[in-house]
Structures are given as C-alpha cells and as structure tokens.
GROMACS .gro file of C-alpha atoms in nm:
model
  407
    1MET     CA    1  -4.928  -3.154  -1.690
    2SER     CA    2  -4.895  -3.150  -2.069
    3ALA     CA    3  -4.919  -2.872  -2.322
    4ASP     CA    4  -5.268  -2.969  -2.432
    5GLN     CA    5  -5.409  -3.100  -2.107
    6PRO     CA    6  -5.475  -2.960  -1.761
    7VAL     CA    7  -5.264  -3.055  -1.463
    8ASP     CA    8  -5.284  -3.429  -1.392
    9CYS     CA    9  -5.282  -3.500  -1.020
   10ARG     CA   10  -5.323  -3.874  -1.041
   11PRO     CA   11  -4.962  -3.990  -1.043
   12VAL     CA   12  -4.853  -4.334  -1.153
   13PRO     CA   13  -4.614  -4.460  -0.882
   14GLY     CA   14  -4.266  -4.564  -0.985
   15THR     CA   15  -4.252  -4.371  -1.316
   16SER     CA   16  -4.103  -4.041  -1.420
   17THR     CA   17  -4.444  -3.931  -1.543
   18GLY     CA   18  -4.587  -4.015  -1.205
   19GLU     CA   19  -4.309  -3.827  -1.030
   20LEU     CA   20  -4.374  -3.521  -1.247
   21ASP     CA   21  -4.746  -3.538  -1.175
   22GLU     CA   22  -4.676  -3.575  -0.806
   23MET     CA   23  -4.460  -3.264  -0.820
   24TRP     CA   24  -4.748  -3.070  -0.978
   25ARG     CA   25  -4.984  -3.201  -0.713
   26ARG     CA   26  -4.756  -3.074  -0.437
   27GLN     CA   27  -4.748  -2.733  -0.605
   28LEU     CA   28  -5.127  -2.702  -0.613
   29VAL     CA   29  -5.150  -2.578  -0.258
   30TRP     CA   30  -4.942  -2.275  -0.356
   31TRP     CA   31  -5.176  -2.208  -0.649
   32HIS     CA   32  -5.466  -2.202  -0.402
   33VAL     CA   33  -5.281  -1.982  -0.153
   34PHE     CA   34  -5.166  -1.739  -0.422
   35PHE     CA   35  -5.512  -1.695  -0.567
   36GLY     CA   36  -5.665  -1.664  -0.221
   37VAL     CA   37  -5.421  -1.381  -0.145
   38LEU     CA   38  -5.515  -1.208  -0.472
   39VAL     CA   39  -5.889  -1.231  -0.395
   40ALA     CA   40  -5.843  -1.108  -0.036
   41THR     CA   41  -5.618  -0.822  -0.149
   42THR     CA   42  -5.865  -0.713  -0.415
   43ALA     CA   43  -6.155  -0.718  -0.170
   44GLY     CA   44  -5.950  -0.531   0.090
   45VAL     CA   45  -5.846  -0.259  -0.153
   46LEU     CA   46  -6.205  -0.218  -0.273
   47VAL     CA   47  -6.328  -0.174   0.084
   48ALA     CA   48  -6.052   0.076   0.156
   49GLU     CA   49  -6.118   0.283  -0.154
   50GLU     CA   50  -6.499   0.265  -0.116
   51PRO     CA   51  -6.595   0.299  -0.485
   52ASP     CA   52  -6.945   0.412  -0.588
   53HIS     CA   53  -7.062   0.055  -0.646
   54LEU     CA   54  -6.884  -0.120  -0.359
   55GLY     CA   55  -7.160  -0.377  -0.312
   56TRP     CA   56  -7.157  -0.483  -0.677
   57SER     CA   57  -6.778  -0.487  -0.679
   58LEU     CA   58  -6.761  -0.714  -0.374
   59LEU     CA   59  -7.030  -0.932  -0.530
   60GLY     CA   60  -6.814  -0.975  -0.841
   61VAL     CA   61  -6.512  -1.071  -0.630
   62GLY     CA   62  -6.731  -1.311  -0.431
   63VAL     CA   63  -6.858  -1.475  -0.753
   64ILE     CA   64  -6.501  -1.536  -0.870
   65ALA     CA   65  -6.400  -1.677  -0.531
   66ALA     CA   66  -6.706  -1.904  -0.516
   67ALA     CA   67  -6.650  -2.025  -0.874
   68TYR     CA   68  -6.292  -2.113  -0.785
   69LEU     CA   69  -6.402  -2.309  -0.477
   70VAL     CA   70  -6.671  -2.496  -0.671
   71TRP     CA   71  -6.506  -2.552  -1.013
   72GLY     CA   72  -6.162  -2.397  -1.036
   73ARG     CA   73  -6.004  -2.600  -0.761
   74ARG     CA   74  -6.121  -2.924  -0.922
   75GLY     CA   75  -6.033  -2.801  -1.270
   76ILE     CA   76  -5.669  -2.767  -1.169
   77GLY     CA   77  -5.639  -3.042  -0.914
   78ASP     CA   78  -5.815  -3.342  -1.064
   79GLU     CA   79  -5.813  -3.275  -1.437
   80GLU     CA   80  -6.190  -3.228  -1.445
   81ARG     CA   81  -6.205  -3.052  -1.777
   82THR     CA   82  -6.572  -2.956  -1.754
   83ALA     CA   83  -6.519  -2.796  -1.412
   84GLY     CA   84  -6.221  -2.601  -1.548
   85VAL     CA   85  -6.415  -2.473  -1.847
   86ARG     CA   86  -6.703  -2.361  -1.626
   87TYR     CA   87  -6.472  -2.180  -1.389
   88VAL     CA   88  -6.281  -1.998  -1.664
   89ALA     CA   89  -6.605  -1.884  -1.829
   90VAL     CA   90  -6.766  -1.763  -1.506
   91ALA     CA   91  -6.446  -1.602  -1.369
   92TRP     CA   92  -6.369  -1.400  -1.683
   93VAL     CA   93  -6.728  -1.282  -1.726
   94ALA     CA   94  -6.737  -1.182  -1.360
   95LEU     CA   95  -6.402  -1.003  -1.387
   96VAL     CA   96  -6.501  -0.807  -1.698
   97ALA     CA   97  -6.828  -0.708  -1.527
   98LEU     CA   98  -6.637  -0.616  -1.210
   99MET     CA   99  -6.399  -0.395  -1.405
  100ALA     CA  100  -6.695  -0.227  -1.574
  101VAL     CA  101  -6.853  -0.153  -1.234
  102ASP     CA  102  -6.530  -0.063  -1.051
  103GLY     CA  103  -6.391   0.258  -1.184
  104THR     CA  104  -6.073   0.241  -0.976
  105GLY     CA  105  -5.911  -0.044  -1.177
  106THR     CA  106  -5.845  -0.246  -0.861
  107ALA     CA  107  -5.995  -0.562  -1.014
  108TRP     CA  108  -5.706  -0.572  -1.259
  109VAL     CA  109  -5.504  -0.748  -0.985
  110LEU     CA  110  -5.711  -1.065  -1.034
  111THR     CA  111  -5.577  -1.109  -1.389
  112PHE     CA  112  -5.246  -1.224  -1.238
  113GLY     CA  113  -5.437  -1.529  -1.120
  114LEU     CA  114  -5.684  -1.578  -1.406
  115PHE     CA  115  -5.429  -1.576  -1.688
  116PRO     CA  116  -5.218  -1.869  -1.554
  117GLN     CA  117  -5.535  -2.052  -1.446
  118THR     CA  118  -5.670  -2.028  -1.800
  119TRP     CA  119  -5.355  -2.180  -1.945
  120ALA     CA  120  -5.354  -2.452  -1.678
  121MET     CA  121  -5.717  -2.559  -1.718
  122LEU     CA  122  -5.772  -2.542  -2.095
  123ARG     CA  123  -5.604  -2.685  -2.400
  124ARG     CA  124  -5.346  -2.459  -2.559
  125ASN     CA  125  -5.556  -2.333  -2.850
  126HIS     CA  126  -5.866  -2.290  -2.633
  127ALA     CA  127  -5.664  -2.104  -2.369
  128ALA     CA  128  -5.515  -1.873  -2.632
  129ALA     CA  129  -5.863  -1.793  -2.767
  130VAL     CA  130  -5.996  -1.718  -2.418
  131VAL     CA  131  -5.698  -1.493  -2.340
  132VAL     CA  132  -5.747  -1.297  -2.663
  133ALA     CA  133  -6.119  -1.257  -2.596
  134ALA     CA  134  -6.062  -1.157  -2.231
  135VAL     CA  135  -5.795  -0.896  -2.311
  136LEU     CA  136  -6.005  -0.745  -2.588
  137ALA     CA  137  -6.311  -0.736  -2.358
  138ILE     CA  138  -6.108  -0.564  -2.085
  139GLY     CA  139  -5.977  -0.317  -2.343
  140ALA     CA  140  -6.331  -0.244  -2.457
  141VAL     CA  141  -6.440  -0.183  -2.096
  142ARG     CA  142  -6.151   0.055  -2.040
  143LEU     CA  143  -6.230   0.234  -2.363
  144TRP     CA  144  -6.593   0.265  -2.258
  145GLN     CA  145  -6.491   0.412  -1.921
  146ALA     CA  146  -6.227   0.650  -2.063
  147PRO     CA  147  -6.294   1.009  -2.180
  148ARG     CA  148  -6.231   0.890  -2.540
  149THR     CA  149  -5.970   1.150  -2.618
  150GLY     CA  150  -5.703   1.064  -2.875
  151ASP     CA  151  -5.431   1.013  -2.618
  152ASP     CA  152  -5.652   0.795  -2.398
  153VAL     CA  153  -5.760   0.575  -2.687
  154LEU     CA  154  -5.401   0.539  -2.804
  155GLY     CA  155  -5.283   0.453  -2.452
  156ILE     CA  156  -5.557   0.194  -2.407
  157ALA     CA  157  -5.480   0.042  -2.747
  158ILE     CA  158  -5.108   0.021  -2.673
  159SER     CA  159  -5.158  -0.126  -2.327
  160THR     CA  160  -5.409  -0.377  -2.467
  161VAL     CA  161  -5.166  -0.488  -2.735
  162ILE     CA  162  -4.883  -0.519  -2.482
  163THR     CA  163  -5.101  -0.713  -2.238
  164LEU     CA  164  -5.224  -0.944  -2.514
  165THR     CA  165  -4.871  -1.006  -2.644
  166LEU     CA  166  -4.724  -1.074  -2.302
  167SER     CA  167  -5.013  -1.301  -2.204
  168LEU     CA  168  -4.985  -1.510  -2.519
  169VAL     CA  169  -4.604  -1.525  -2.520
  170MET     CA  170  -4.580  -1.617  -2.154
  171GLY     CA  171  -4.862  -1.869  -2.177
  172LEU     CA  172  -4.724  -2.040  -2.489
  173PHE     CA  173  -4.374  -2.040  -2.339
  174ILE     CA  174  -4.497  -2.201  -2.020
  175HIS     CA  175  -4.690  -2.457  -2.224
  176LYS     CA  176  -4.377  -2.538  -2.421
  177LEU     CA  177  -4.178  -2.591  -2.102
  178ILE     CA  178  -4.449  -2.813  -1.962
  179ARG     CA  179  -4.467  -3.011  -2.287
  180GLU     CA  180  -4.090  -3.060  -2.281
  181ALA     CA  181  -4.100  -3.178  -1.919
  182ASP     CA  182  -4.385  -3.416  -1.999
  183SER     CA  183  -4.203  -3.545  -2.308
  184ARG     CA  184  -3.882  -3.601  -2.113
  185ALA     CA  185  -4.067  -3.786  -1.840
  186PHE     CA  186  -4.239  -4.005  -2.100
  187THR     CA  187  -3.906  -4.071  -2.276
  188ILE     CA  188  -3.741  -4.168  -1.947
  189ASP     CA  189  -4.029  -4.410  -1.876
  190GLU     CA  190  -3.990  -4.559  -2.224
  191LEU     CA  191  -3.616  -4.600  -2.167
  192ARG     CA  192  -3.678  -4.768  -1.834
  193ARG     CA  193  -3.930  -5.004  -1.992
  194THR     CA  194  -3.686  -5.079  -2.274
  195GLN     CA  195  -3.407  -5.140  -2.025
  196ALA     CA  196  -3.631  -5.376  -1.831
  197GLN     CA  197  -3.719  -5.562  -2.151
  198LEU     CA  198  -3.353  -5.582  -2.252
  199ALA     CA  199  -3.259  -5.706  -1.906
  200ALA     CA  200  -3.528  -5.974  -1.929
  201ALA     CA  201  -3.409  -6.071  -2.278
  202GLU     CA  202  -3.048  -6.087  -2.158
  203ARG     CA  203  -3.150  -6.304  -1.866
  204ALA     CA  204  -3.339  -6.535  -2.100
  205GLN     CA  205  -3.043  -6.544  -2.339
  206GLY     CA  206  -2.810  -6.612  -2.048
  207VAL     CA  207  -3.027  -6.901  -1.934
  208ALA     CA  208  -3.038  -7.042  -2.287
  209SER     CA  209  -2.661  -7.003  -2.327
  210GLU     CA  210  -2.599  -7.170  -1.994
  211ARG     CA  211  -2.827  -7.459  -2.090
  212GLU     CA  212  -2.643  -7.496  -2.419
  213ARG     CA  213  -2.308  -7.484  -2.240
  214MET     CA  214  -2.417  -7.746  -1.990
  215SER     CA  215  -2.547  -7.970  -2.268
  216ARG     CA  216  -2.210  -7.944  -2.443
  217GLU     CA  217  -2.029  -8.017  -2.117
  218ILE     CA  218  -2.241  -8.326  -2.057
  219HIS     CA  219  -2.203  -8.440  -2.418
  220ASP     CA  220  -1.828  -8.390  -2.418
  221THR     CA  221  -1.766  -8.553  -2.081
  222LEU     CA  222  -2.034  -8.764  -1.917
  223ALA     CA  223  -2.193  -8.899  -2.235
  224GLN     CA  224  -1.856  -8.996  -2.378
  225GLY     CA  225  -1.750  -9.147  -2.045
  226PHE     CA  226  -2.065  -9.359  -2.029
  227THR     CA  227  -2.005  -9.468  -2.389
  228SER     CA  228  -1.659  -9.583  -2.288
  229VAL     CA  229  -1.804  -9.774  -1.992
  230VAL     CA  230  -2.056  -9.948  -2.219
  231THR     CA  231  -1.787 -10.037  -2.473
  232LEU     CA  232  -1.555 -10.172  -2.204
  233ALA     CA  233  -1.839 -10.368  -2.042
  234ARG     CA  234  -1.915 -10.540  -2.374
  235ALA     CA  235  -1.546 -10.619  -2.425
  236THR     CA  236  -1.533 -10.757  -2.071
  237GLU     CA  237  -1.834 -10.978  -2.140
  238ALA     CA  238  -1.666 -11.111  -2.453
  239ALA     CA  239  -1.347 -11.181  -2.258
  240LEU     CA  240  -1.549 -11.369  -1.992
  241ASP     CA  241  -1.703 -11.584  -2.264
  242ARG     CA  242  -1.351 -11.672  -2.379
  243GLY     CA  243  -1.235 -11.733  -2.021
  244ASP     CA  244  -0.957 -11.473  -2.054
  245LEU     CA  245  -0.943 -11.358  -1.691
  246GLU     CA  246  -0.639 -11.137  -1.746
  247VAL     CA  247  -0.822 -10.929  -2.007
  248VAL     CA  248  -1.128 -10.920  -1.784
  249ARG     CA  249  -0.924 -10.775  -1.498
  250GLU     CA  250  -0.773 -10.513  -1.728
  251ARG     CA  251  -1.116 -10.415  -1.866
  252VAL     CA  252  -1.264 -10.394  -1.517
  253ARG     CA  253  -0.977 -10.169  -1.413
  254LEU     CA  254  -1.043  -9.943  -1.712
  255ILE     CA  255  -1.416  -9.938  -1.633
  256GLU     CA  256  -1.340  -9.832  -1.277
  257GLN     CA  257  -1.096  -9.565  -1.393
  258THR     CA  258  -1.341  -9.429  -1.652
  259ALA     CA  259  -1.627  -9.424  -1.402
  260ALA     CA  260  -1.407  -9.241  -1.150
  261ASP     CA  261  -1.308  -8.983  -1.411
  262ASN     CA  262  -1.672  -8.938  -1.507
  263LEU     CA  263  -1.772  -8.889  -1.145
  264SER     CA  264  -1.499  -8.628  -1.106
  265GLU     CA  265  -1.617  -8.447  -1.419
  266ALA     CA  266  -1.975  -8.447  -1.294
  267ARG     CA  267  -1.873  -8.293  -0.964
  268LEU     CA  268  -1.669  -8.026  -1.139
  269ILE     CA  269  -1.948  -7.938  -1.380
  270VAL     CA  270  -2.181  -7.889  -1.087
  271ALA     CA  271  -1.920  -7.677  -0.911
  272GLU     CA  272  -1.868  -7.464  -1.228
  273MET     CA  273  -1.500  -7.554  -1.239
  274THR     CA  274  -1.265  -7.632  -1.526
  275PRO     CA  275  -1.259  -7.982  -1.682
  276GLY     CA  276  -1.126  -8.254  -1.460
  277HIS     CA  277  -0.851  -8.351  -1.703
  278LEU     CA  278  -0.698  -8.006  -1.655
  279GLN     CA  279  -0.693  -8.014  -1.277
  280SER     CA  280  -0.333  -7.989  -1.147
  281ARG     CA  281  -0.182  -8.065  -1.493
  282THR     CA  282  -0.091  -7.886  -1.817
  283LEU     CA  283  -0.290  -7.910  -2.138
  284SER     CA  284  -0.032  -8.137  -2.300
  285GLU     CA  285  -0.036  -8.366  -1.997
  286ALA     CA  286  -0.416  -8.381  -2.003
  287LEU     CA  287  -0.408  -8.463  -2.376
  288GLY     CA  288  -0.147  -8.733  -2.319
  289ARG     CA  289  -0.364  -8.899  -2.055
  290LEU     CA  290  -0.666  -8.875  -2.286
  291VAL     CA  291  -0.478  -9.032  -2.579
  292ASP     CA  292  -0.350  -9.318  -2.361
  293ALA     CA  293  -0.698  -9.385  -2.223
  294VAL     CA  294  -0.863  -9.396  -2.568
  295ALA     CA  295  -0.585  -9.618  -2.707
  296ALA     CA  296  -0.620  -9.858  -2.415
  297GLU     CA  297  -1.000  -9.871  -2.442
  298SER     CA  298  -1.021  -9.910  -2.819
  299GLY     CA  299  -0.708 -10.107  -2.907
  300MET     CA  300  -0.610  -9.845  -3.167
  301GLN     CA  301  -0.261  -9.701  -3.188
  302GLY     CA  302  -0.267  -9.340  -3.063
  303THR     CA  303  -0.001  -9.072  -3.074
  304LEU     CA  304   0.030  -8.727  -2.916
  305VAL     CA  305   0.261  -8.477  -3.088
  306VAL     CA  306   0.340  -8.143  -2.925
  307GLN     CA  307   0.519  -7.893  -3.148
  308GLY     CA  308   0.671  -7.566  -3.035
  309GLU     CA  309   0.723  -7.425  -2.689
  310PRO     CA  310   0.409  -7.474  -2.475
  311THR     CA  311   0.268  -7.154  -2.328
  312VAL     CA  312  -0.003  -7.093  -2.075
  313LEU     CA  313  -0.335  -7.008  -2.241
  314PRO     CA  314  -0.649  -6.857  -2.091
  315ALA     CA  315  -0.848  -7.122  -1.906
  316ASN     CA  316  -1.139  -7.099  -2.151
  317SER     CA  317  -0.908  -7.157  -2.448
  318GLU     CA  318  -0.751  -7.464  -2.288
  319VAL     CA  319  -1.097  -7.599  -2.212
  320VAL     CA  320  -1.198  -7.551  -2.578
  321LEU     CA  321  -0.889  -7.737  -2.702
  322LEU     CA  322  -0.937  -8.023  -2.457
  323ARG     CA  323  -1.306  -8.056  -2.538
  324THR     CA  324  -1.225  -8.062  -2.909
  325ALA     CA  325  -0.980  -8.345  -2.851
  326GLN     CA  326  -1.237  -8.533  -2.644
  327GLU     CA  327  -1.503  -8.490  -2.911
  328GLY     CA  328  -1.268  -8.590  -3.191
  329LEU     CA  329  -1.144  -8.901  -3.013
  330ALA     CA  330  -1.496  -8.999  -2.912
  331ASN     CA  331  -1.594  -8.992  -3.280
  332VAL     CA  332  -1.283  -9.189  -3.371
  333ARG     CA  333  -1.369  -9.452  -3.112
  334ARG     CA  334  -1.737  -9.480  -3.206
  335HIS     CA  335  -1.752  -9.420  -3.582
  336ALA     CA  336  -1.415  -9.407  -3.756
  337GLN     CA  337  -1.325  -9.780  -3.757
  338ALA     CA  338  -0.966  -9.659  -3.762
  339ARG     CA  339  -0.642  -9.842  -3.684
  340THR     CA  340  -0.445  -9.533  -3.578
  341PHE     CA  341  -0.511  -9.177  -3.468
  342GLU     CA  342  -0.298  -8.876  -3.388
  343VAL     CA  343  -0.348  -8.569  -3.172
  344ARG     CA  344  -0.120  -8.278  -3.265
  345LEU     CA  345  -0.087  -7.967  -3.046
  346THR     CA  346   0.107  -7.684  -3.211
  347TYR     CA  347   0.247  -7.373  -3.045
  348ALA     CA  348   0.376  -7.158  -3.331
  349ALA     CA  349   0.537  -6.819  -3.277
  350ASP     CA  350   0.307  -6.523  -3.352
  351ALA     CA  351   0.025  -6.757  -3.455
  352PRO     CA  352  -0.282  -6.910  -3.292
  353VAL     CA  353  -0.243  -7.231  -3.098
  354SER     CA  354  -0.385  -7.519  -3.299
  355LEU     CA  355  -0.506  -7.868  -3.216
  356GLU     CA  356  -0.557  -8.141  -3.477
  357VAL     CA  357  -0.720  -8.480  -3.433
  358ALA     CA  358  -0.665  -8.710  -3.730
  359ASP     CA  359  -0.744  -9.075  -3.800
  360ASP     CA  360  -0.716  -9.323  -4.088
  361GLY     CA  361  -1.078  -9.440  -4.060
  362VAL     CA  362  -1.374  -9.452  -4.295
  363GLY     CA  363  -1.436  -9.075  -4.294
  364PHE     CA  364  -1.767  -8.902  -4.369
  365ALA     CA  365  -1.918  -8.608  -4.557
  366PRO     CA  366  -1.864  -8.291  -4.348
  367ASP     CA  367  -2.174  -8.124  -4.493
  368ASP     CA  368  -2.398  -8.411  -4.382
  369PRO     CA  369  -2.685  -8.252  -4.181
  370ASP     CA  370  -2.682  -8.559  -3.954
  371ARG     CA  371  -2.312  -8.531  -3.872
  372GLY     CA  372  -2.387  -8.500  -3.499
  373TYR     CA  373  -2.421  -8.250  -3.218
  374GLY     CA  374  -2.060  -8.264  -3.104
  375LEU     CA  375  -1.911  -8.095  -3.412
  376ASP     CA  376  -2.166  -7.815  -3.394
  377GLY     CA  377  -2.077  -7.775  -3.028
  378ALA     CA  378  -1.707  -7.746  -3.121
  379THR     CA  379  -1.792  -7.470  -3.370
  380ALA     CA  380  -1.983  -7.285  -3.098
  381ARG     CA  381  -1.696  -7.324  -2.855
  382ALA     CA  382  -1.454  -7.176  -3.108
  383GLY     CA  383  -1.677  -6.873  -3.148
  384GLU     CA  384  -1.687  -6.818  -2.773
  385VAL     CA  385  -1.308  -6.765  -2.755
  386GLY     CA  386  -1.259  -6.597  -3.092
  387GLY     CA  387  -1.115  -6.912  -3.250
  388ARG     CA  388  -1.183  -7.119  -3.561
  389PHE     CA  389  -1.292  -7.479  -3.610
  390GLU     CA  390  -1.287  -7.678  -3.930
  391VAL     CA  391  -1.340  -8.039  -4.039
  392SER     CA  392  -1.165  -8.213  -4.328
  393SER     CA  393  -1.300  -8.553  -4.424
  394ALA     CA  394  -1.428  -8.764  -4.709
  395PRO     CA  395  -1.574  -9.115  -4.725
  396GLY     CA  396  -1.288  -9.365  -4.713
  397ALA     CA  397  -1.020  -9.097  -4.659
  398GLY     CA  398  -1.014  -9.054  -4.283
  399THR     CA  399  -1.098  -8.741  -4.082
  400ARG     CA  400  -0.904  -8.438  -3.956
  401LEU     CA  401  -1.045  -8.191  -3.702
  402ARG     CA  402  -0.861  -7.863  -3.652
  403MET     CA  403  -0.924  -7.606  -3.378
  404GLU     CA  404  -0.736  -7.277  -3.356
  405VAL     CA  405  -0.755  -7.043  -3.056
  406PRO     CA  406  -0.578  -6.708  -3.006
  407ARG     CA  407  -0.299  -6.686  -2.752
   0.00000   0.00000   0.00000
C-alpha cells in the first residue's frame, strides 16, 4: 500500500514489494473484523437506548454495513478504486444522516472505522478533502442539534477543530509511514535486481577472463611445443636427405621429448594445475631445462644466469616468470635469427624479482601493432600479479624482454 494508492493485495512473489503487499493482505481480515465489531456495537447500543427514531437509525447503520459488503471490502482488498470511492461517499453520507437522526451520539463510534478506511481507499489529497468535509458536516449536525448557547457553540467548535486536526495528522502520518515502507521495499527490490545484474556481469567477465587465460596458456605452451615439433621434423627431414642418421636419431629424440612435454602440459591445463615445467622443481631449474631445450632445438648458444639468493615466490608469480621466458624464447627461436640468447633471473634484496630474455637477433619495433599476441599476453599476466612488463628492441639491435613481479 502506497501513500497515494489504496492497499494492493496482488503480491508479486519473490520481491520485497510482494512481501509487503502480502502482509497487507493478511491484515485485511482484521480490518473486516474490526469494522464488523463497530457496526454490531453501534446497532446494539442503539437498540438498548431506544432513541426516538430507532428504525431510521438502524436503517442508517444497515446502509453503511451493506455498502461495506458491496464496495468497501473490494475497495480495500483488491485496489478497486471505483468501489472504494463509492463506499466512502455512501458511508459518510449515511453516517452524517444517522447522526442527524440519532440524538444520542452513538453513531460517532463508526468514525473510528470510517476515518482509516477513507485514508486506505483514496489518494492522500482526496482522503484529506473527504475528512475535512466529513468533520465539518458532523460539526454542522451537532451545531444544528445543540441549544445554540455560547458555551455549546464554543465546545462544538473546539471539538470539531480537535477532531479535524487529529484526523488529518494521524492520516498523513500513517500515509507517510506507508510511503516509507513502500519506498524501502522498492529500493530493496532494485538492489536485488542490481545485485543479480552484477552477479551476471561478474560471471560473464569471469568466463571471458578464463577464456583469455586458457588462450594464453595454450599459446605459451601447446602452440610453442607444436612449433618446436614442426621445426624439429623439418630438420629431421633435411638430415634424412643428407643421410646423417646420427642427427636424425637426435632430432627424433627431441621430437619425442617435446611431444611428451606438450602432452604433460595439456593434461595439467585441463586439471587447472601449475605449468608442467614447475612440477617437482624450482623456477631456476625449470628455466635451465627450458634454456637447454631451446638451445638443442635451434642450435643457438643459450645461457641461464641466476643472480642473488633464490627465494620461493607465490605460485602465480613463478608461473608468470616461466611463461614470459617461454614466450621470449619462442620468439627468439621463430623470429630473431639470433646466434646467442641469455635468460637472466635476478633476486635482489628489497626489490622485485626480475626476469630478462635477451638475444642478439634482428630485433623489431616494439610499437608495431602486429607484434604478436604473446607480448600482449605477457603484459596481461604482469597486471594479474601486480608486476611490470617491458620490451626493449630496435631493428638490427636485438631484443630484451623484462618482467618484474613483487616478492
């Protein structure tokens, strides 16, 4: 029920607004019982007092009761505005007429039901206007019935003003409370909808991030492994053409080893584990094996330099450093046309751990938009662990990749 609308008894399941409306619906039975008690009490008192116009008085009470059964009940219960308006109009006219006929003032009891019903069935401004008109009409009836002495007129005027003030203040206060409850319920529903949208967005972002991560994993491991297999296969074919069986055996052994490493990486990626090169070995050991494998495959001279005292890093940081080395050496092998390369791992006191991959190859322009997916992936990896990645290169001057990760 809102401040400008009657009670809404059609709840929307699963929402705070629906729960509030359902609460109002459960309270309706008490509205009916309370008003029924008021009508029965008024009729009973009238019969007991036996006023001069008992028949007309009971008729007035009966009209109000019938109007409530026909229109009032629906005006409160189902938000049928027209039914509510009809009931309020008929009930107040009947009550004013009843008070004019009944000289005992017993009918005044029914106002305890009609005032809240008016506020519940009509919009705020309309309800306030009806209350003002009803109180003034009742005051006029009392004035017409009174002896019209100065004290009586003053008493009726004061009581009318008090009744009008209390009716308006209480009605507007109740409307404000209802409006606040309705507003809070609406706000809670909006928050829930926003939370649901944020959750959906986070799920979508998580899926996208996971896809990007998997693409980097495949690029940095499987794709590079397959490239090595292709390169070794071509070298093996060339050795077969020359009849150099010793070289062929060595290349076949390297192909088998590379394929086995690739298979291991694939299984670990599927199992959401750390890179295979880091299984059961330190980062420096994994880098040493990687350098030896690339040197053996490519024929270049490779060197691993470890400076400082090695320390254990978070698993994600070690993965980032290893992947950077893999990406750098893959580029050296495929594009650099270098004779030598160096991988340098530095553990400096009170400073980030750094990894450098340098070669004496042909180099490239770092700002080239077609520089490749792998370097962009390395930049993204650095951001994931709070690190920094940079590339130093120029055509004909070799290339140096540097990754820094916090301890």
